[in-house]
Every structure is written in structure tokens, then in C-alpha cells.
Amino acid sequence: MNLLEIMNATEKGVSTQNILKEKASVTLMQLKKDAVLKEHQSMTNAMLVLLSGKAVYEEKDRTEALNQSMDFVRIPGHVTHKLTALEDAQLLLIQ
């Protein structure tokens, strides 16, 4: 299997596909250029890994550029954050 092939082509700005959910959650995310995953909070710590494209992760006092494949950001639980795609982007969210 190939993670990049799991995501179906879509015209939606943001789409997700959960690929593992037992004791952990692994979600494949796709954001079209300029799409924004609006501000939200995670209940647990997480890691967001860029697979392709470019994106920016933002919290109140922190901004992380995800510019090349395998760039990642650690996301603390209960912290408000958002994600913006600078290019079409595919990411892996691990919680």
C-alpha cells in the first residue's frame, strides 16, 4: 500500500482519511492550496508530518513552516492551532 494513493482526488479544500484507530489514531490529510483547517484543539499530544506540498502550522505564539517532505511539528494537547496550505499538501496526523 502507498499512503499517497489512499487519498482520493477531491475538490474539497480539506479532506481526511483515518487509516488506523485502535489505541492510536493516524489520519491522512489533504489540503488544497490556500485551504485552512480552522482553529481547533486536540485532546492529546500529536505529531503532524508533511508528506508533500507546503503548509504553515500556527498557534498563538508559535508558527512552524512545513516546507519539505518529512518536516514535522509536535502539537501539544489542548492548544488552539490551525493549519494553512501554501500549496496542495498531504500530511499525516499521528495522535
JSON list of C-alpha atoms in Angstrom, two decimals:
[
{"chain": "A", "resi": 1, "resn": "MET", "atom": "CA", "xyz": [0.00, 0.00, 0.00]},
{"chain": "A", "resi": 2, "resn": "ASN", "atom": "CA", "xyz": [1.04, 3.57, -0.59]},
{"chain": "A", "resi": 3, "resn": "LEU", "atom": "CA", "xyz": [-0.16, 6.39, 1.68]},
{"chain": "A", "resi": 4, "resn": "LEU", "atom": "CA", "xyz": [-0.30, 8.89, -1.15]},
{"chain": "A", "resi": 5, "resn": "GLU", "atom": "CA", "xyz": [-2.57, 6.57, -3.15]},
{"chain": "A", "resi": 6, "resn": "ILE", "atom": "CA", "xyz": [-5.07, 6.15, -0.30]},
{"chain": "A", "resi": 7, "resn": "MET", "atom": "CA", "xyz": [-6.32, 9.72, -0.61]},
{"chain": "A", "resi": 8, "resn": "ASN", "atom": "CA", "xyz": [-8.97, 10.04, -3.30]},
{"chain": "A", "resi": 9, "resn": "ALA", "atom": "CA", "xyz": [-8.84, 13.02, -5.64]},
{"chain": "A", "resi": 10, "resn": "THR", "atom": "CA", "xyz": [-11.29, 15.59, -4.35]},
{"chain": "A", "resi": 11, "resn": "GLU", "atom": "CA", "xyz": [-12.30, 19.16, -5.00]},
{"chain": "A", "resi": 12, "resn": "LYS", "atom": "CA", "xyz": [-12.76, 19.81, -1.28]},
{"chain": "A", "resi": 13, "resn": "GLY", "atom": "CA", "xyz": [-10.36, 22.25, 0.33]},
{"chain": "A", "resi": 14, "resn": "VAL", "atom": "CA", "xyz": [-9.67, 19.87, 3.21]},
{"chain": "A", "resi": 15, "resn": "SER", "atom": "CA", "xyz": [-10.20, 16.10, 3.31]},
{"chain": "A", "resi": 16, "resn": "THR", "atom": "CA", "xyz": [-9.13, 13.39, 5.74]},
{"chain": "A", "resi": 17, "resn": "GLN", "atom": "CA", "xyz": [-8.89, 9.60, 5.73]},
{"chain": "A", "resi": 18, "resn": "ASN", "atom": "CA", "xyz": [-8.44, 7.74, 9.03]},
{"chain": "A", "resi": 19, "resn": "ILE", "atom": "CA", "xyz": [-6.06, 4.84, 8.42]},
{"chain": "A", "resi": 20, "resn": "LEU", "atom": "CA", "xyz": [-5.55, 3.48, 11.95]},
{"chain": "A", "resi": 21, "resn": "LYS", "atom": "CA", "xyz": [-7.74, 3.74, 15.01]},
{"chain": "A", "resi": 22, "resn": "GLU", "atom": "CA", "xyz": [-7.36, 1.41, 17.96]},
{"chain": "A", "resi": 23, "resn": "LYS", "atom": "CA", "xyz": [-5.18, 2.80, 20.75]},
{"chain": "A", "resi": 24, "resn": "ALA", "atom": "CA", "xyz": [-3.74, 5.42, 18.44]},
{"chain": "A", "resi": 25, "resn": "SER", "atom": "CA", "xyz": [-5.09, 7.45, 15.58]},
{"chain": "A", "resi": 26, "resn": "VAL", "atom": "CA", "xyz": [-3.30, 8.03, 12.29]},
{"chain": "A", "resi": 27, "resn": "THR", "atom": "CA", "xyz": [-5.08, 10.29, 9.82]},
{"chain": "A", "resi": 28, "resn": "LEU", "atom": "CA", "xyz": [-4.04, 11.12, 6.27]},
{"chain": "A", "resi": 29, "resn": "MET", "atom": "CA", "xyz": [-4.96, 14.73, 5.46]},
{"chain": "A", "resi": 30, "resn": "GLN", "atom": "CA", "xyz": [-5.11, 16.58, 2.17]},
{"chain": "A", "resi": 31, "resn": "LEU", "atom": "CA", "xyz": [-5.45, 20.35, 1.88]},
{"chain": "A", "resi": 32, "resn": "LYS", "atom": "CA", "xyz": [-5.78, 22.21, -1.39]},
{"chain": "A", "resi": 33, "resn": "LYS", "atom": "CA", "xyz": [-3.69, 25.35, -1.92]},
{"chain": "A", "resi": 34, "resn": "ASP", "atom": "CA", "xyz": [-4.93, 28.20, 0.32]},
{"chain": "A", "resi": 35, "resn": "ALA", "atom": "CA", "xyz": [-7.26, 25.88, 2.28]},
{"chain": "A", "resi": 36, "resn": "VAL", "atom": "CA", "xyz": [-7.33, 26.45, 6.03]},
{"chain": "A", "resi": 37, "resn": "LEU", "atom": "CA", "xyz": [-8.04, 23.85, 8.69]},
{"chain": "A", "resi": 38, "resn": "LYS", "atom": "CA", "xyz": [-9.72, 26.31, 11.07]},
{"chain": "A", "resi": 39, "resn": "GLU", "atom": "CA", "xyz": [-8.66, 26.83, 14.67]},
{"chain": "A", "resi": 40, "resn": "HIS", "atom": "CA", "xyz": [-9.28, 23.82, 16.87]},
{"chain": "A", "resi": 41, "resn": "GLN", "atom": "CA", "xyz": [-7.74, 21.84, 19.73]},
{"chain": "A", "resi": 42, "resn": "SER", "atom": "CA", "xyz": [-6.59, 18.25, 20.02]},
{"chain": "A", "resi": 43, "resn": "MET", "atom": "CA", "xyz": [-7.42, 16.36, 23.21]},
{"chain": "A", "resi": 44, "resn": "THR", "atom": "CA", "xyz": [-4.00, 14.64, 23.14]},
{"chain": "A", "resi": 45, "resn": "ASN", "atom": "CA", "xyz": [-0.46, 15.41, 22.06]},
{"chain": "A", "resi": 46, "resn": "ALA", "atom": "CA", "xyz": [0.08, 14.77, 18.36]},
{"chain": "A", "resi": 47, "resn": "MET", "atom": "CA", "xyz": [2.62, 14.88, 15.57]},
{"chain": "A", "resi": 48, "resn": "LEU", "atom": "CA", "xyz": [1.88, 16.33, 12.12]},
{"chain": "A", "resi": 49, "resn": "VAL", "atom": "CA", "xyz": [4.17, 15.16, 9.29]},
{"chain": "A", "resi": 50, "resn": "LEU", "atom": "CA", "xyz": [4.27, 16.79, 5.86]},
{"chain": "A", "resi": 51, "resn": "LEU", "atom": "CA", "xyz": [4.29, 14.21, 3.04]},
{"chain": "A", "resi": 52, "resn": "SER", "atom": "CA", "xyz": [4.11, 16.62, 0.09]},
{"chain": "A", "resi": 53, "resn": "GLY", "atom": "CA", "xyz": [3.46, 20.28, -0.69]},
{"chain": "A", "resi": 54, "resn": "LYS", "atom": "CA", "xyz": [3.89, 23.17, 1.74]},
{"chain": "A", "resi": 55, "resn": "ALA", "atom": "CA", "xyz": [1.90, 24.26, 4.79]},
{"chain": "A", "resi": 56, "resn": "VAL", "atom": "CA", "xyz": [2.09, 26.50, 7.84]},
{"chain": "A", "resi": 57, "resn": "TYR", "atom": "CA", "xyz": [1.10, 25.40, 11.36]},
{"chain": "A", "resi": 58, "resn": "GLU", "atom": "CA", "xyz": [0.11, 28.23, 13.73]},
{"chain": "A", "resi": 59, "resn": "GLU", "atom": "CA", "xyz": [-0.57, 28.57, 17.45]},
{"chain": "A", "resi": 60, "resn": "LYS", "atom": "CA", "xyz": [-0.98, 31.84, 19.35]},
{"chain": "A", "resi": 61, "resn": "ASP", "atom": "CA", "xyz": [2.76, 32.31, 19.97]},
{"chain": "A", "resi": 62, "resn": "ARG", "atom": "CA", "xyz": [4.32, 29.84, 17.52]},
{"chain": "A", "resi": 63, "resn": "THR", "atom": "CA", "xyz": [4.46, 29.39, 13.76]},
{"chain": "A", "resi": 64, "resn": "GLU", "atom": "CA", "xyz": [6.10, 26.41, 12.07]},
{"chain": "A", "resi": 65, "resn": "ALA", "atom": "CA", "xyz": [6.73, 26.23, 8.32]},
{"chain": "A", "resi": 66, "resn": "LEU", "atom": "CA", "xyz": [6.40, 22.77, 6.80]},
{"chain": "A", "resi": 67, "resn": "ASN", "atom": "CA", "xyz": [8.34, 23.18, 3.56]},
{"chain": "A", "resi": 68, "resn": "GLN", "atom": "CA", "xyz": [9.72, 19.80, 2.58]},
{"chain": "A", "resi": 69, "resn": "SER", "atom": "CA", "xyz": [8.66, 16.18, 2.79]},
{"chain": "A", "resi": 70, "resn": "MET", "atom": "CA", "xyz": [9.06, 14.73, 6.29]},
{"chain": "A", "resi": 71, "resn": "ASP", "atom": "CA", "xyz": [9.08, 18.13, 8.04]},
{"chain": "A", "resi": 72, "resn": "PHE", "atom": "CA", "xyz": [7.01, 17.71, 11.21]},
{"chain": "A", "resi": 73, "resn": "VAL", "atom": "CA", "xyz": [5.60, 19.62, 14.14]},
{"chain": "A", "resi": 74, "resn": "ARG", "atom": "CA", "xyz": [4.73, 18.41, 17.63]},
{"chain": "A", "resi": 75, "resn": "ILE", "atom": "CA", "xyz": [1.25, 19.55, 18.62]},
{"chain": "A", "resi": 76, "resn": "PRO", "atom": "CA", "xyz": [0.54, 19.82, 22.36]},
{"chain": "A", "resi": 77, "resn": "GLY", "atom": "CA", "xyz": [-2.87, 18.75, 23.61]},
{"chain": "A", "resi": 78, "resn": "HIS", "atom": "CA", "xyz": [-5.44, 21.43, 24.46]},
{"chain": "A", "resi": 79, "resn": "VAL", "atom": "CA", "xyz": [-3.63, 24.17, 22.50]},
{"chain": "A", "resi": 80, "resn": "THR", "atom": "CA", "xyz": [-5.60, 26.11, 19.89]},
{"chain": "A", "resi": 81, "resn": "HIS", "atom": "CA", "xyz": [-3.99, 25.87, 16.45]},
{"chain": "A", "resi": 82, "resn": "LYS", "atom": "CA", "xyz": [-4.72, 25.98, 12.73]},
{"chain": "A", "resi": 83, "resn": "LEU", "atom": "CA", "xyz": [-3.10, 24.79, 9.50]},
{"chain": "A", "resi": 84, "resn": "THR", "atom": "CA", "xyz": [-2.88, 26.62, 6.17]},
{"chain": "A", "resi": 85, "resn": "ALA", "atom": "CA", "xyz": [-1.82, 25.07, 2.86]},
{"chain": "A", "resi": 86, "resn": "LEU", "atom": "CA", "xyz": [0.62, 27.21, 0.86]},
{"chain": "A", "resi": 87, "resn": "GLU", "atom": "CA", "xyz": [0.49, 24.58, -1.92]},
{"chain": "A", "resi": 88, "resn": "ASP", "atom": "CA", "xyz": [-1.61, 21.45, -2.32]},
{"chain": "A", "resi": 89, "resn": "ALA", "atom": "CA", "xyz": [-0.41, 19.44, 0.68]},
{"chain": "A", "resi": 90, "resn": "GLN", "atom": "CA", "xyz": [-0.70, 15.93, 2.07]},
{"chain": "A", "resi": 91, "resn": "LEU", "atom": "CA", "xyz": [0.06, 15.34, 5.73]},
{"chain": "A", "resi": 92, "resn": "LEU", "atom": "CA", "xyz": [-0.03, 12.55, 8.28]},
{"chain": "A", "resi": 93, "resn": "LEU", "atom": "CA", "xyz": [-1.52, 13.30, 11.72]},
{"chain": "A", "resi": 94, "resn": "ILE", "atom": "CA", "xyz": [-0.44, 10.87, 14.45]},
{"chain": "A", "resi": 95, "resn": "GLN", "atom": "CA", "xyz": [-2.24, 11.00, 17.83]}
]
